[in-house]
Amino acid sequence: MQINKTADLAILLFDRYAKARSEYMRAVFLDEERNVICKRILGHGDKETVNFYPSQAVAAALKAKASYAVLTHNHPSGIMAPSDLDIKLTKIMDREFRSAGVELYDHIIMMPYGGWFSFKDEGVMPKRVRLRKKGAK
């Protein structure tokens, strides 16, 4: 399956989150053409939090030979807005994935009723510094 928009990911993931009563953190790994390579559970928590190790997420991306990673987690509470911790985590994971040569394509928060919040669509993804090549103006 090729991912062209957030709705493609939401449809792919909805069944995984629809009846979850606790938080899960998952990743979807994509190739250069944004075809799904695989999906992985990164962590499982309680109703309000989920714990996982960023290094394991990066290792899973490298093992899958992914070009892109999409982080997803759910808010069983139904609160769509990302928490301050969600935003901080996205910045950390963007840095961690980039250091391994993998681009964080999006971070999506899934709701139990089928809605979602996309960091990419809402303009909340971390700003990336573009490095200029030596000699470029």
PDB file of C-alpha atoms in Angstrom:
ATOM      1  CA  MET A   1       0.000   0.000   0.000  1.00  0.00           C
ATOM      2  CA  GLN A   2       1.356   3.421  -0.940  1.00  0.00           C
ATOM      3  CA  ILE A   3       0.844   6.314   1.454  1.00  0.00           C
ATOM      4  CA  ASN A   4      -0.130   9.536  -0.313  1.00  0.00           C
ATOM      5  CA  LYS A   5      -2.065  11.296   2.437  1.00  0.00           C
ATOM      6  CA  THR A   6      -2.835  11.051   6.129  1.00  0.00           C
ATOM      7  CA  ALA A   7      -6.196   9.393   5.468  1.00  0.00           C
ATOM      8  CA  ASP A   8      -4.329   6.437   3.927  1.00  0.00           C
ATOM      9  CA  LEU A   9      -2.514   5.919   7.222  1.00  0.00           C
ATOM     10  CA  ALA A  10      -5.628   6.441   9.320  1.00  0.00           C
ATOM     11  CA  ILE A  11      -7.515   3.790   7.356  1.00  0.00           C
ATOM     12  CA  LEU A  12      -4.563   1.413   7.687  1.00  0.00           C
ATOM     13  CA  LEU A  13      -4.385   1.924  11.461  1.00  0.00           C
ATOM     14  CA  PHE A  14      -7.975   2.404  12.601  1.00  0.00           C
ATOM     15  CA  ASP A  15      -8.662  -1.265  13.369  1.00  0.00           C
ATOM     16  CA  ARG A  16      -5.545  -1.405  15.559  1.00  0.00           C
ATOM     17  CA  TYR A  17      -6.782   1.416  17.786  1.00  0.00           C
ATOM     18  CA  ALA A  18     -10.605   1.343  17.593  1.00  0.00           C
ATOM     19  CA  LYS A  19     -11.213  -0.690  20.745  1.00  0.00           C
ATOM     20  CA  ALA A  20      -7.979  -0.043  22.634  1.00  0.00           C
ATOM     21  CA  ARG A  21      -8.581   1.005  26.236  1.00  0.00           C
ATOM     22  CA  SER A  22      -4.960   1.865  26.841  1.00  0.00           C
ATOM     23  CA  GLU A  23      -2.321   3.727  24.874  1.00  0.00           C
ATOM     24  CA  TYR A  24      -0.166   2.029  22.273  1.00  0.00           C
ATOM     25  CA  MET A  25       2.759   3.510  20.369  1.00  0.00           C
ATOM     26  CA  ARG A  26       3.260   2.069  16.903  1.00  0.00           C
ATOM     27  CA  ALA A  27       5.408   2.846  13.910  1.00  0.00           C
ATOM     28  CA  VAL A  28       4.725   2.359  10.235  1.00  0.00           C
ATOM     29  CA  PHE A  29       7.868   2.111   8.128  1.00  0.00           C
ATOM     30  CA  LEU A  30       7.855   3.202   4.490  1.00  0.00           C
ATOM     31  CA  ASP A  31      10.241   2.789   1.561  1.00  0.00           C
ATOM     32  CA  GLU A  32      11.423   5.609  -0.745  1.00  0.00           C
ATOM     33  CA  GLU A  33       8.132   5.593  -2.672  1.00  0.00           C
ATOM     34  CA  ARG A  34       6.174   5.641   0.621  1.00  0.00           C
ATOM     35  CA  ASN A  35       5.004   2.034   0.287  1.00  0.00           C
ATOM     36  CA  VAL A  36       4.353   0.350   3.617  1.00  0.00           C
ATOM     37  CA  ILE A  37       7.178  -2.021   4.530  1.00  0.00           C
ATOM     38  CA  CYS A  38       5.884  -3.045   7.950  1.00  0.00           C
ATOM     39  CA  LYS A  39       4.140  -1.928  11.154  1.00  0.00           C
ATOM     40  CA  ARG A  40       5.575  -2.404  14.638  1.00  0.00           C
ATOM     41  CA  ILE A  41       4.296  -1.981  18.185  1.00  0.00           C
ATOM     42  CA  LEU A  42       6.844   0.151  20.041  1.00  0.00           C
ATOM     43  CA  GLY A  43       5.149   0.322  23.420  1.00  0.00           C
ATOM     44  CA  HIS A  44       2.023  -0.238  25.476  1.00  0.00           C
ATOM     45  CA  GLY A  45       0.870   1.792  28.455  1.00  0.00           C
ATOM     46  CA  ASP A  46      -2.173   2.705  30.492  1.00  0.00           C
ATOM     47  CA  LYS A  47      -5.102   5.051  29.765  1.00  0.00           C
ATOM     48  CA  GLU A  48      -2.959   8.185  29.696  1.00  0.00           C
ATOM     49  CA  THR A  49       0.644   7.260  28.915  1.00  0.00           C
ATOM     50  CA  VAL A  50       2.786   4.887  26.939  1.00  0.00           C
ATOM     51  CA  ASN A  51       6.455   4.121  27.432  1.00  0.00           C
ATOM     52  CA  PHE A  52       8.880   3.063  24.740  1.00  0.00           C
ATOM     53  CA  TYR A  53      12.563   3.368  23.902  1.00  0.00           C
ATOM     54  CA  PRO A  54      13.478   5.691  21.002  1.00  0.00           C
ATOM     55  CA  SER A  55      16.548   3.563  20.274  1.00  0.00           C
ATOM     56  CA  GLN A  56      14.317   0.536  19.649  1.00  0.00           C
ATOM     57  CA  ALA A  57      12.193   2.551  17.203  1.00  0.00           C
ATOM     58  CA  VAL A  58      15.302   3.608  15.291  1.00  0.00           C
ATOM     59  CA  ALA A  59      16.669   0.047  15.317  1.00  0.00           C
ATOM     60  CA  ALA A  60      13.349  -1.232  13.928  1.00  0.00           C
ATOM     61  CA  ALA A  61      13.463   1.387  11.144  1.00  0.00           C
ATOM     62  CA  LEU A  62      17.006   0.397  10.215  1.00  0.00           C
ATOM     63  CA  LYS A  63      16.143  -3.304  10.279  1.00  0.00           C
ATOM     64  CA  ALA A  64      13.225  -2.605   7.918  1.00  0.00           C
ATOM     65  CA  LYS A  65      15.533  -0.515   5.687  1.00  0.00           C
ATOM     66  CA  ALA A  66      12.961   2.271   5.897  1.00  0.00           C
ATOM     67  CA  SER A  67      13.312   5.668   4.262  1.00  0.00           C
ATOM     68  CA  TYR A  68      10.419   7.083   6.282  1.00  0.00           C
ATOM     69  CA  ALA A  69       8.858   6.416   9.674  1.00  0.00           C
ATOM     70  CA  VAL A  70       5.383   7.357  10.848  1.00  0.00           C
ATOM     71  CA  LEU A  71       4.786   7.375  14.600  1.00  0.00           C
ATOM     72  CA  THR A  72       1.250   6.668  15.733  1.00  0.00           C
ATOM     73  CA  HIS A  73      -0.350   6.423  19.113  1.00  0.00           C
ATOM     74  CA  ASN A  74      -3.845   6.629  20.459  1.00  0.00           C
ATOM     75  CA  HIS A  75      -5.633   8.747  23.036  1.00  0.00           C
ATOM     76  CA  PRO A  76      -8.284   6.423  24.527  1.00  0.00           C
ATOM     77  CA  SER A  77      -9.630   9.471  26.376  1.00  0.00           C
ATOM     78  CA  GLY A  78     -10.815  10.876  23.043  1.00  0.00           C
ATOM     79  CA  ILE A  79      -8.885  14.139  23.549  1.00  0.00           C
ATOM     80  CA  MET A  80      -7.580  14.907  20.088  1.00  0.00           C
ATOM     81  CA  ALA A  81      -5.058  17.640  20.857  1.00  0.00           C
ATOM     82  CA  PRO A  82      -1.445  16.561  21.343  1.00  0.00           C
ATOM     83  CA  SER A  83      -0.046  16.995  24.827  1.00  0.00           C
ATOM     84  CA  ASP A  84       3.153  18.934  25.495  1.00  0.00           C
ATOM     85  CA  LEU A  85       4.833  15.553  25.955  1.00  0.00           C
ATOM     86  CA  ASP A  86       3.541  14.381  22.535  1.00  0.00           C
ATOM     87  CA  ILE A  87       5.098  17.460  20.919  1.00  0.00           C
ATOM     88  CA  LYS A  88       8.393  17.009  22.788  1.00  0.00           C
ATOM     89  CA  LEU A  89       8.496  13.323  21.851  1.00  0.00           C
ATOM     90  CA  THR A  90       7.952  14.172  18.185  1.00  0.00           C
ATOM     91  CA  LYS A  91      10.932  16.545  18.244  1.00  0.00           C
ATOM     92  CA  ILE A  92      13.119  13.921  19.930  1.00  0.00           C
ATOM     93  CA  MET A  93      12.089  11.196  17.499  1.00  0.00           C
ATOM     94  CA  ASP A  94      12.591  13.465  14.491  1.00  0.00           C
ATOM     95  CA  ARG A  95      16.176  14.060  15.650  1.00  0.00           C
ATOM     96  CA  GLU A  96      16.774  10.360  16.426  1.00  0.00           C
ATOM     97  CA  PHE A  97      15.420   9.117  13.097  1.00  0.00           C
ATOM     98  CA  ARG A  98      17.294  11.790  11.127  1.00  0.00           C
ATOM     99  CA  SER A  99      20.562  10.826  12.804  1.00  0.00           C
ATOM    100  CA  ALA A 100      20.005   7.329  11.358  1.00  0.00           C
ATOM    101  CA  GLY A 101      19.079   8.589   7.872  1.00  0.00           C
ATOM    102  CA  VAL A 102      15.327   8.025   8.263  1.00  0.00           C
ATOM    103  CA  GLU A 103      12.803  10.836   7.866  1.00  0.00           C
ATOM    104  CA  LEU A 104       9.941  11.157  10.323  1.00  0.00           C
ATOM    105  CA  TYR A 105       7.082  11.524   7.833  1.00  0.00           C
ATOM    106  CA  ASP A 106       4.305  12.176  10.369  1.00  0.00           C
ATOM    107  CA  HIS A 107       3.102  11.535  13.902  1.00  0.00           C
ATOM    108  CA  ILE A 108      -0.575  10.660  14.097  1.00  0.00           C
ATOM    109  CA  ILE A 109      -2.770  10.509  17.188  1.00  0.00           C
ATOM    110  CA  MET A 110      -5.729   8.174  16.681  1.00  0.00           C
ATOM    111  CA  MET A 111      -9.067   8.621  18.409  1.00  0.00           C
ATOM    112  CA  PRO A 112     -11.351   5.766  19.541  1.00  0.00           C
ATOM    113  CA  TYR A 113     -14.224   7.107  17.414  1.00  0.00           C
ATOM    114  CA  GLY A 114     -12.225   7.168  14.172  1.00  0.00           C
ATOM    115  CA  GLY A 115     -10.844  10.693  14.116  1.00  0.00           C
ATOM    116  CA  TRP A 116      -7.160  11.554  14.095  1.00  0.00           C
ATOM    117  CA  PHE A 117      -4.686  14.374  14.578  1.00  0.00           C
ATOM    118  CA  SER A 118      -1.800  14.595  12.106  1.00  0.00           C
ATOM    119  CA  PHE A 119       1.255  16.580  13.185  1.00  0.00           C
ATOM    120  CA  LYS A 120       2.126  16.992   9.505  1.00  0.00           C
ATOM    121  CA  ASP A 121      -1.300  18.201   8.378  1.00  0.00           C
ATOM    122  CA  GLU A 122      -1.638  20.553  11.353  1.00  0.00           C
ATOM    123  CA  GLY A 123       1.838  22.078  10.872  1.00  0.00           C
ATOM    124  CA  VAL A 124       3.185  20.800  14.192  1.00  0.00           C
ATOM    125  CA  MET A 125       6.056  18.717  12.796  1.00  0.00           C
ATOM    126  CA  PRO A 126       9.480  19.938  13.922  1.00  0.00           C
ATOM    127  CA  LYS A 127      11.053  22.559  11.708  1.00  0.00           C
ATOM    128  CA  ARG A 128      14.026  21.159   9.862  1.00  0.00           C
ATOM    129  CA  VAL A 129      17.215  23.072   9.286  1.00  0.00           C
ATOM    130  CA  ARG A 130      18.321  22.735   5.687  1.00  0.00           C
ATOM    131  CA  LEU A 131      22.063  22.502   5.340  1.00  0.00           C
ATOM    132  CA  ARG A 132      23.537  24.159   2.283  1.00  0.00           C
ATOM    133  CA  LYS A 133      26.249  22.422   0.348  1.00  0.00           C
ATOM    134  CA  LYS A 134      29.658  24.009   0.510  1.00  0.00           C
ATOM    135  CA  GLY A 135      29.913  26.764  -2.088  1.00  0.00           C
ATOM    136  CA  ALA A 136      26.127  27.098  -2.553  1.00  0.00           C
ATOM    137  CA  LYS A 137      24.577  30.561  -2.294  1.00  0.00           C
TER     138      LYS A 137
END
